[in-house]
Amino acid sequence: MKTVPVIIFILLAGHLLVSCNDAQSEKATLPVKSTKKSSKKRIRVLCSQSATHAFSEKYKKDQFRITVTGDSMLTATVRFDIINYKNKKIYTESFPATNLLNYDISATAPDNEKEQFIKQRVKEFFYEENFRYPAVHTDDKFGADYSNKKYWEAIKADRSAIGFYYLLGEEDGKSIAWSKKLKKVVLYFNCC
């Protein structure tokens, strides 16, 4: 009879040993909390402008946004986004804020005048005269040096396409439109 308590003792000890090992292995798989603080840099918005305008659909309004971020206007980055009426981003472009300078201001102008010029360009970016309907008129001619034929033809064929024009730098004029056929915003004309 002395063997029964010994066997029970061995079984209980074995069970405890296995249970402790299971607990140890569970602890090893738990995620370790990091004590290192994340160093997220805050983005400083220097100026911005937004507008709603028909673009991807003739009778629906899309949101156009331009935001200048950075430490100063002359070293900042500009982000241009178009969010459609379904709240889906359909276009984004980033470029240096100095790309908003052009022939209308002297390259030797003082920095404060250049900064004010950039702010004014941001303010005027979505003026109504920058939108064109239809995007390509029937008498507009295709220019191989300035257009992608596939994009040009897709926009010209769609009489409801609305174009948007903006100028970067001194001679980088861009005309974009939503192509229903290609289901994306396309640069259909790019010239001086």
XYZ file of N, CA and C in Angstrom:
576
model
N 0.808 -1.193 0.000
C 0.000 0.000 0.000
C 0.852 1.258 0.000
N 2.089 1.100 0.417
C 2.955 2.261 0.439
C 3.262 2.723 -0.978
N 3.095 1.903 -1.937
C 3.406 2.275 -3.312
C 2.342 3.182 -3.919
N 1.101 3.103 -3.462
C 0.027 3.939 -4.003
C 0.305 5.419 -3.700
N 0.626 5.810 -2.453
C 0.915 7.222 -2.215
C 2.145 7.682 -2.984
N 3.114 6.841 -3.160
C 4.314 7.228 -3.911
C 3.943 7.467 -5.372
N 3.117 6.604 -5.928
C 2.689 6.765 -7.315
C 1.870 8.048 -7.466
N 0.977 8.325 -6.539
C 0.163 9.545 -6.582
C 1.083 10.767 -6.479
N 2.070 10.687 -5.578
C 3.014 11.790 -5.418
C 3.786 12.048 -6.715
N 4.218 10.982 -7.370
C 4.977 11.110 -8.621
C 4.077 11.687 -9.712
N 2.837 11.241 -9.792
C 1.911 11.762 -10.792
C 1.616 13.253 -10.560
N 1.383 13.633 -9.306
C 1.115 15.040 -8.992
C 2.340 15.909 -9.283
N 3.511 15.427 -8.902
C 4.744 16.182 -9.156
C 4.959 16.337 -10.654
N 4.723 15.288 -11.407
C 4.872 15.344 -12.863
C 3.889 16.325 -13.481
N 2.644 16.308 -12.981
C 1.622 17.211 -13.484
C 2.005 18.671 -13.213
N 2.495 18.930 -12.002
C 2.914 20.285 -11.661
C 4.095 20.726 -12.520
N 5.007 19.830 -12.754
C 6.171 20.138 -13.570
C 5.764 20.479 -14.997
N 4.870 19.696 -15.559
C 4.379 19.958 -16.908
C 3.598 21.268 -16.944
N 2.759 21.538 -15.961
C 1.969 22.772 -15.903
C 2.884 23.979 -15.825
N 3.931 23.910 -15.027
C 4.865 25.026 -14.914
C 5.594 25.260 -16.222
N 5.979 24.187 -16.908
C 6.655 24.351 -18.193
C 5.724 24.978 -19.227
N 4.434 24.605 -19.217
C 3.468 25.219 -20.132
C 3.330 26.713 -19.852
N 3.291 27.080 -18.581
C 3.179 28.487 -18.211
C 4.411 29.255 -18.667
N 5.582 28.651 -18.548
C 6.822 29.298 -18.983
C 6.790 29.535 -20.497
N 6.335 28.520 -21.238
C 6.318 28.684 -22.688
C 5.288 29.723 -23.105
N 4.173 29.860 -22.370
C 3.199 30.904 -22.682
C 3.808 32.276 -22.461
N 4.565 32.436 -21.383
C 5.196 33.723 -21.101
C 6.185 34.093 -22.198
N 6.843 33.143 -22.759
C 7.846 33.411 -23.788
C 7.220 33.928 -25.085
N 5.950 33.623 -25.331
C 5.314 34.048 -26.571
C 4.542 35.359 -26.427
N 4.439 35.896 -25.231
C 3.733 37.157 -25.049
C 4.572 38.303 -25.615
N 3.939 39.288 -26.200
C 4.714 40.406 -26.737
C 5.375 41.199 -25.616
N 6.561 41.671 -25.896
C 7.303 42.458 -24.930
C 6.956 43.920 -25.152
N 6.594 44.604 -24.087
C 6.271 46.023 -24.198
C 7.550 46.822 -24.350
N 7.517 47.720 -25.280
C 8.688 48.549 -25.521
C 8.631 49.776 -24.637
N 9.754 50.097 -24.040
C 9.815 51.301 -23.219
C 10.360 52.480 -24.010
N 10.785 52.218 -25.235
C 11.316 53.268 -26.088
C 10.163 54.138 -26.602
N 10.280 55.431 -26.395
C 9.239 56.345 -26.858
C 9.389 56.574 -28.349
N 8.234 56.610 -29.046
C 8.296 56.860 -30.486
C 8.610 58.329 -30.712
N 9.360 58.579 -31.727
C 9.771 59.955 -32.012
C 9.085 60.430 -33.289
N 7.793 60.671 -33.203
C 7.040 61.178 -34.352
C 7.269 62.673 -34.468
N 7.696 63.078 -35.653
C 7.930 64.486 -35.906
C 6.621 65.132 -36.321
N 6.296 66.205 -35.681
C 5.079 66.929 -36.042
C 5.296 67.679 -37.344
N 4.306 67.608 -38.203
C 4.384 68.298 -39.485
C 3.738 69.664 -39.320
N 4.468 70.678 -39.672
C 3.999 72.053 -39.519
C 3.364 72.520 -40.826
N 2.086 72.870 -40.779
C 1.367 73.382 -41.949
C 1.571 74.892 -42.005
N 2.175 75.348 -43.107
C 2.454 76.772 -43.276
C 1.293 77.497 -43.938
N 0.637 76.844 -44.880
C -0.579 77.392 -45.484
C -1.256 76.281 -46.278
N -2.523 76.487 -46.550
C -3.284 75.491 -47.307
C -4.468 76.171 -47.986
N -5.011 75.472 -48.938
C -6.186 75.963 -49.656
C -6.982 74.754 -50.119
N -8.279 74.876 -50.133
C -9.112 73.786 -50.644
C -10.293 74.367 -51.402
N -10.856 73.524 -52.242
C -12.032 73.920 -53.022
C -12.785 72.659 -53.413
N -14.063 72.805 -53.652
C -14.845 71.700 -54.205
C -15.220 72.083 -55.630
N -15.139 71.098 -56.499
C -15.444 71.370 -57.907
C -15.776 70.056 -58.594
N -16.663 70.109 -59.563
C -16.939 68.930 -60.386
C -15.649 68.561 -61.102
N -15.338 67.269 -61.132
C -14.111 66.832 -61.789
C -14.244 65.395 -62.275
N -14.355 64.446 -61.349
C -14.449 63.044 -61.768
C -15.842 62.688 -62.283
N -16.825 63.457 -61.906
C -18.204 63.334 -62.402
C -18.724 64.736 -62.664
N -19.453 64.885 -63.727
C -19.936 66.203 -64.144
C -20.812 66.886 -63.095
N -21.633 66.119 -62.388
C -22.586 66.721 -61.452
C -22.274 66.420 -59.989
N -21.089 65.946 -59.713
C -20.676 65.661 -58.330
C -19.446 66.499 -58.018
N -19.299 66.878 -56.757
C -18.174 67.731 -56.355
C -17.069 66.897 -55.711
N -15.859 67.093 -56.207
C -14.669 66.496 -55.611
C -13.970 67.557 -54.769
N -13.162 67.102 -53.831
C -12.422 68.000 -52.946
C -10.991 68.153 -53.465
N -10.576 69.377 -53.721
C -9.221 69.702 -54.140
C -8.512 70.342 -52.954
N -7.305 69.849 -52.622
C -6.559 70.395 -51.485
C -5.096 70.585 -51.845
N -4.553 71.692 -51.395
C -3.115 71.933 -51.514
C -2.634 72.364 -50.131
N -1.561 71.727 -49.663
C -1.044 71.985 -48.332
C 0.466 72.164 -48.406
N 0.947 73.226 -47.769
C 2.379 73.505 -47.722
C 2.858 73.205 -46.306
N 3.819 72.281 -46.195
C 4.337 71.892 -44.880
C 5.851 72.008 -44.839
N 6.343 72.315 -43.651
C 7.792 72.409 -43.471
C 8.141 73.470 -42.455
N 9.407 73.838 -42.449
C 9.889 74.831 -41.497
C 9.830 76.252 -42.048
N 9.945 76.405 -43.358
C 9.827 77.724 -43.992
C 9.270 77.542 -45.396
N 8.689 78.586 -45.930
C 8.073 78.509 -47.255
C 9.085 78.131 -48.334
N 10.328 78.527 -48.164
C 11.326 78.299 -49.210
C 11.978 76.921 -49.132
N 11.706 76.186 -48.057
C 12.228 74.815 -47.953
C 11.092 73.807 -47.784
N 9.865 74.275 -47.872
C 8.684 73.453 -47.611
C 8.359 72.519 -48.778
N 7.450 71.593 -48.494
C 6.926 70.675 -49.488
C 5.444 70.956 -49.687
N 5.025 70.913 -50.927
C 3.609 71.101 -51.264
C 3.027 69.744 -51.598
N 1.830 69.501 -51.091
C 1.099 68.284 -51.437
C -0.242 68.695 -52.038
N -0.503 68.183 -53.216
C -1.744 68.464 -53.939
C -2.522 67.162 -54.024
N -3.739 67.167 -53.477
C -4.593 65.975 -53.456
C -5.961 66.292 -54.047
N -6.530 65.288 -54.696
C -7.930 65.355 -55.109
C -8.620 64.142 -54.522
N -9.686 64.401 -53.766
C -10.481 63.337 -53.160
C -11.853 63.394 -53.819
N -12.282 62.276 -54.382
C -13.548 62.317 -55.123
C -14.759 62.371 -54.184
N -15.907 62.505 -54.772
C -17.158 62.631 -54.014
C -17.472 61.384 -53.182
N -16.803 60.269 -53.461
C -16.967 59.041 -52.664
C -15.939 58.971 -51.538
N -15.193 60.052 -51.347
C -14.155 60.171 -50.322
C -12.953 59.256 -50.590
N -12.652 59.029 -51.858
C -11.502 58.218 -52.263
C -10.475 59.129 -52.927
N -9.210 59.018 -52.498
C -8.154 59.832 -53.094
C -7.893 59.330 -54.509
N -8.025 60.244 -55.466
C -7.831 59.858 -56.862
C -6.577 60.491 -57.468
N -5.973 61.431 -56.747
C -4.767 62.069 -57.268
C -3.961 62.646 -56.121
N -2.649 62.501 -56.203
C -1.758 63.153 -55.252
C -0.432 63.445 -55.934
N 0.109 64.582 -55.619
C 1.407 64.978 -56.145
C 2.096 65.819 -55.079
N 3.383 65.602 -54.905
C 4.188 66.402 -53.983
C 5.337 67.036 -54.747
N 5.679 68.259 -54.339
C 6.777 68.970 -54.988
C 7.276 70.071 -54.052
N 8.494 70.562 -54.274
C 9.015 71.647 -53.441
C 8.173 72.915 -53.612
N 7.970 73.639 -52.533
C 7.176 74.869 -52.596
C 7.779 75.886 -53.552
N 9.084 75.852 -53.727
C 9.719 76.787 -54.663
C 9.283 76.543 -56.105
N 8.661 75.390 -56.384
C 8.111 75.145 -57.725
C 6.918 76.055 -58.020
N 6.424 76.760 -57.015
C 5.333 77.706 -57.240
C 5.855 79.083 -57.662
N 7.167 79.260 -57.621
C 7.772 80.494 -58.128
C 7.819 80.394 -59.644
N 7.668 81.545 -60.321
C 7.713 81.539 -61.789
C 8.236 82.868 -62.310
N 8.029 83.131 -63.579
C 8.532 84.365 -64.194
C 7.921 85.626 -63.587
N 6.832 85.509 -62.862
C 6.172 86.683 -62.298
C 6.912 87.266 -61.096
N 7.978 86.619 -60.654
C 8.798 87.154 -59.564
C 10.265 86.942 -59.926
N 11.053 87.928 -59.642
C 12.476 87.866 -59.971
C 13.194 86.824 -59.110
N 14.125 86.135 -59.722
C 14.930 85.153 -58.983
C 15.757 85.825 -57.907
N 15.993 87.131 -58.044
C 16.790 87.867 -57.052
C 15.925 88.584 -56.016
N 14.619 88.356 -56.049
C 13.725 88.987 -55.069
C 14.103 88.525 -53.666
N 13.882 89.377 -52.662
C 14.172 88.971 -51.278
C 13.307 87.769 -50.867
N 13.802 86.990 -49.923
C 13.106 85.782 -49.475
C 11.686 86.064 -49.004
N 11.478 87.173 -48.287
C 10.125 87.457 -47.785
C 9.146 87.696 -48.934
N 9.615 88.290 -50.042
C 8.745 88.484 -51.209
C 8.444 87.145 -51.881
N 9.438 86.259 -51.956
C 9.224 84.927 -52.522
C 8.221 84.142 -51.680
N 8.338 84.260 -50.355
C 7.402 83.565 -49.465
C 5.978 84.062 -49.682
N 5.804 85.376 -49.793
C 4.476 85.939 -50.036
C 3.940 85.509 -51.407
N 4.819 85.428 -52.380
C 4.420 84.998 -53.721
C 3.908 83.555 -53.677
N 4.612 82.686 -52.980
C 4.180 81.283 -52.850
C 2.815 81.216 -52.175
N 2.635 81.983 -51.105
C 1.334 82.008 -50.405
C 0.216 82.466 -51.347
N 0.503 83.467 -52.171
C -0.494 83.960 -53.119
C -0.828 82.895 -54.163
N 0.192 82.179 -54.649
C -0.039 81.100 -55.622
C -0.917 80.006 -55.020
N -0.683 79.671 -53.749
C -1.510 78.664 -53.070
C -2.955 79.159 -53.000
N -3.121 80.413 -52.652
C -4.461 81.005 -52.538
C -5.214 80.960 -53.868
N -4.496 81.133 -54.982
C -5.110 81.196 -56.309
C -5.142 79.850 -57.033
N -4.601 78.823 -56.427
C -4.402 77.545 -57.113
C -5.692 76.979 -57.708
N -6.802 77.125 -57.028
C -8.062 76.522 -57.483
C -9.048 77.548 -58.037
N -8.546 78.643 -58.553
C -9.434 79.621 -59.172
C -10.208 78.961 -60.305
N -11.405 79.436 -60.517
C -12.305 78.854 -61.514
C -11.689 78.791 -62.910
N -10.892 79.796 -63.267
C -10.310 79.794 -64.612
C -9.295 78.665 -64.832
N -8.920 77.964 -63.779
C -8.007 76.820 -63.909
C -8.742 75.527 -64.285
N -10.069 75.580 -64.258
C -10.883 74.428 -64.656
C -11.373 74.648 -66.085
N -11.410 73.576 -66.868
C -11.807 73.693 -68.270
C -12.830 72.614 -68.603
N -13.937 73.064 -69.224
C -14.991 72.126 -69.612
C -15.439 72.432 -71.031
N -15.420 71.489 -71.905
C -14.799 70.177 -71.757
C -13.275 70.320 -71.688
N -12.637 69.315 -71.158
C -11.188 69.375 -70.949
C -10.447 69.597 -72.260
N -10.864 68.910 -73.300
C -10.268 69.082 -74.627
C -11.391 69.500 -75.567
N -11.231 70.661 -76.169
C -12.234 71.150 -77.117
C -12.055 70.440 -78.462
N -13.105 70.414 -79.238
C -13.079 69.688 -80.512
C -12.025 70.226 -81.476
N -11.705 71.518 -81.387
C -10.707 72.087 -82.304
C -9.279 72.061 -81.730
N -9.093 71.549 -80.504
C -7.746 71.420 -79.927
C -6.971 70.358 -80.695
N -5.711 70.636 -80.970
C -4.858 69.723 -81.732
C -3.921 68.968 -80.797
N -3.730 67.704 -81.101
C -2.805 66.866 -80.349
C -1.371 67.282 -80.669
N -0.553 67.417 -79.631
C 0.868 67.726 -79.819
C 1.693 66.602 -79.216
N 2.368 65.834 -80.049
C 3.135 64.673 -79.578
C 4.199 65.056 -78.561
N 4.727 66.284 -78.662
C 5.761 66.718 -77.713
C 5.199 67.041 -76.331
N 3.889 67.243 -76.250
C 3.286 67.716 -75.010
C 2.218 66.791 -74.432
N 1.892 65.743 -75.136
C 0.778 64.897 -74.711
C 1.066 63.421 -74.943
N 0.422 62.621 -74.128
C 0.408 61.166 -74.319
C -0.833 60.882 -75.171
N -0.648 60.288 -76.341
C -1.759 60.086 -77.294
C -2.920 59.309 -76.664
N -2.600 58.260 -75.924
C -3.641 57.436 -75.287
C -4.482 58.287 -74.328
N -3.828 59.096 -73.506
C -4.544 59.943 -72.548
C -5.314 61.054 -73.258
N -4.669 61.676 -74.228
C -5.313 62.754 -74.981
C -6.599 62.266 -75.641
N -6.510 61.133 -76.326
C -7.675 60.592 -77.027
C -8.795 60.213 -76.050
N -8.439 59.627 -74.906
C -9.447 59.240 -73.906
C -10.176 60.467 -73.374
N -9.452 61.539 -73.117
C -10.080 62.760 -72.594
C -10.856 63.483 -73.700
N -10.318 63.548 -74.899
C -11.016 64.226 -75.999
C -12.322 63.510 -76.343
N -12.340 62.184 -76.257
C -13.547 61.409 -76.583
C -14.656 61.604 -75.548
N -14.286 62.005 -74.344
C -15.267 62.183 -73.263
C -15.648 63.664 -73.174
N -16.763 64.028 -73.785
C -17.193 65.436 -73.812
C -17.576 65.950 -72.425
N -17.721 65.059 -71.438
C -18.048 65.497 -70.081
C -16.807 65.645 -69.203
N -15.622 65.325 -69.735
C -14.383 65.418 -68.952
C -14.078 66.869 -68.596
N -13.697 67.080 -67.351
C -13.357 68.412 -66.856
C -11.853 68.446 -66.609
N -11.190 69.419 -67.200
C -9.747 69.549 -67.043
C -9.399 70.502 -65.924
N -8.226 70.299 -65.350
C -7.694 71.229 -64.353
C -6.260 71.545 -64.745
N -5.935 72.841 -64.793
C -4.616 73.301 -65.199
C -3.910 73.936 -64.017
N -2.616 73.629 -63.870
C -1.793 74.315 -62.883
C -0.367 74.422 -63.395
N 0.315 75.478 -62.947
C 1.666 75.768 -63.401
C 2.652 75.536 -62.274
N 3.697 74.773 -62.566
C 4.812 74.582 -61.652
C 6.052 75.170 -62.295
N 6.845 75.856 -61.496
C 8.037 76.486 -62.040
C 7.658 77.532 -63.060
N 8.548 77.737 -64.004
C 8.315 78.789 -64.985
C 7.598 78.304 -66.235
N 7.738 77.005 -66.554
C 7.156 76.533 -67.809
C 6.559 75.129 -67.727
N 6.274 74.650 -66.543
C 5.735 73.291 -66.398
C 4.224 73.353 -66.164
N 3.507 73.715 -67.228
C 2.050 73.781 -67.157
C 1.460 72.388 -67.315
N 0.604 71.998 -66.381
C 0.032 70.651 -66.394
C -1.483 70.723 -66.510
N -2.020 69.909 -67.400
C -3.469 69.765 -67.528
C -3.821 68.318 -67.219
N -4.666 68.153 -66.209
C -5.082 66.821 -65.790
C -6.595 66.704 -65.895
N -7.062 65.475 -66.016
C -8.505 65.210 -66.053
C -8.740 63.774 -65.599
N -9.946 63.506 -65.166
C -10.343 62.148 -64.807
C -10.759 61.432 -66.094
N -10.103 60.311 -66.353
C -10.470 59.498 -67.511
C -11.427 58.406 -67.055
N -12.658 58.491 -67.512
C -13.637 57.453 -67.177
C -13.233 56.119 -67.808
N -12.667 56.196 -68.994
C -12.244 54.992 -69.704
C -11.105 54.288 -68.962
N -10.114 55.052 -68.487
C -8.950 54.475 -67.808
C -9.126 54.400 -66.292
N -10.182 55.036 -65.782
C -10.512 55.040 -64.354
C -9.390 55.589 -63.476
N -8.828 56.724 -63.938
C -7.786 57.397 -63.162
C -7.602 58.815 -63.683
N -6.918 59.624 -62.872
C -6.547 60.966 -63.303
C -5.337 60.832 -64.214
N -5.385 61.517 -65.355
C -4.278 61.454 -66.301
C -3.772 62.867 -66.616
N -2.491 62.952 -66.882
C -1.866 64.180 -67.351
C -1.994 64.136 -68.870
N -2.958 64.882 -69.404
C -3.220 64.790 -70.840
C -2.520 65.875 -71.653
N -1.969 66.893 -70.987
C -1.211 67.928 -71.679
C -0.213 68.532 -70.707
N 1.056 68.673 -71.133
C 2.105 69.190 -70.267
C 3.051 70.043 -71.110
N 2.925 71.319 -70.899
C 3.742 72.226 -71.712
C 3.935 73.563 -71.015
N 4.713 74.348 -71.639
C 5.049 75.702 -71.255
C 3.839 76.618 -71.184
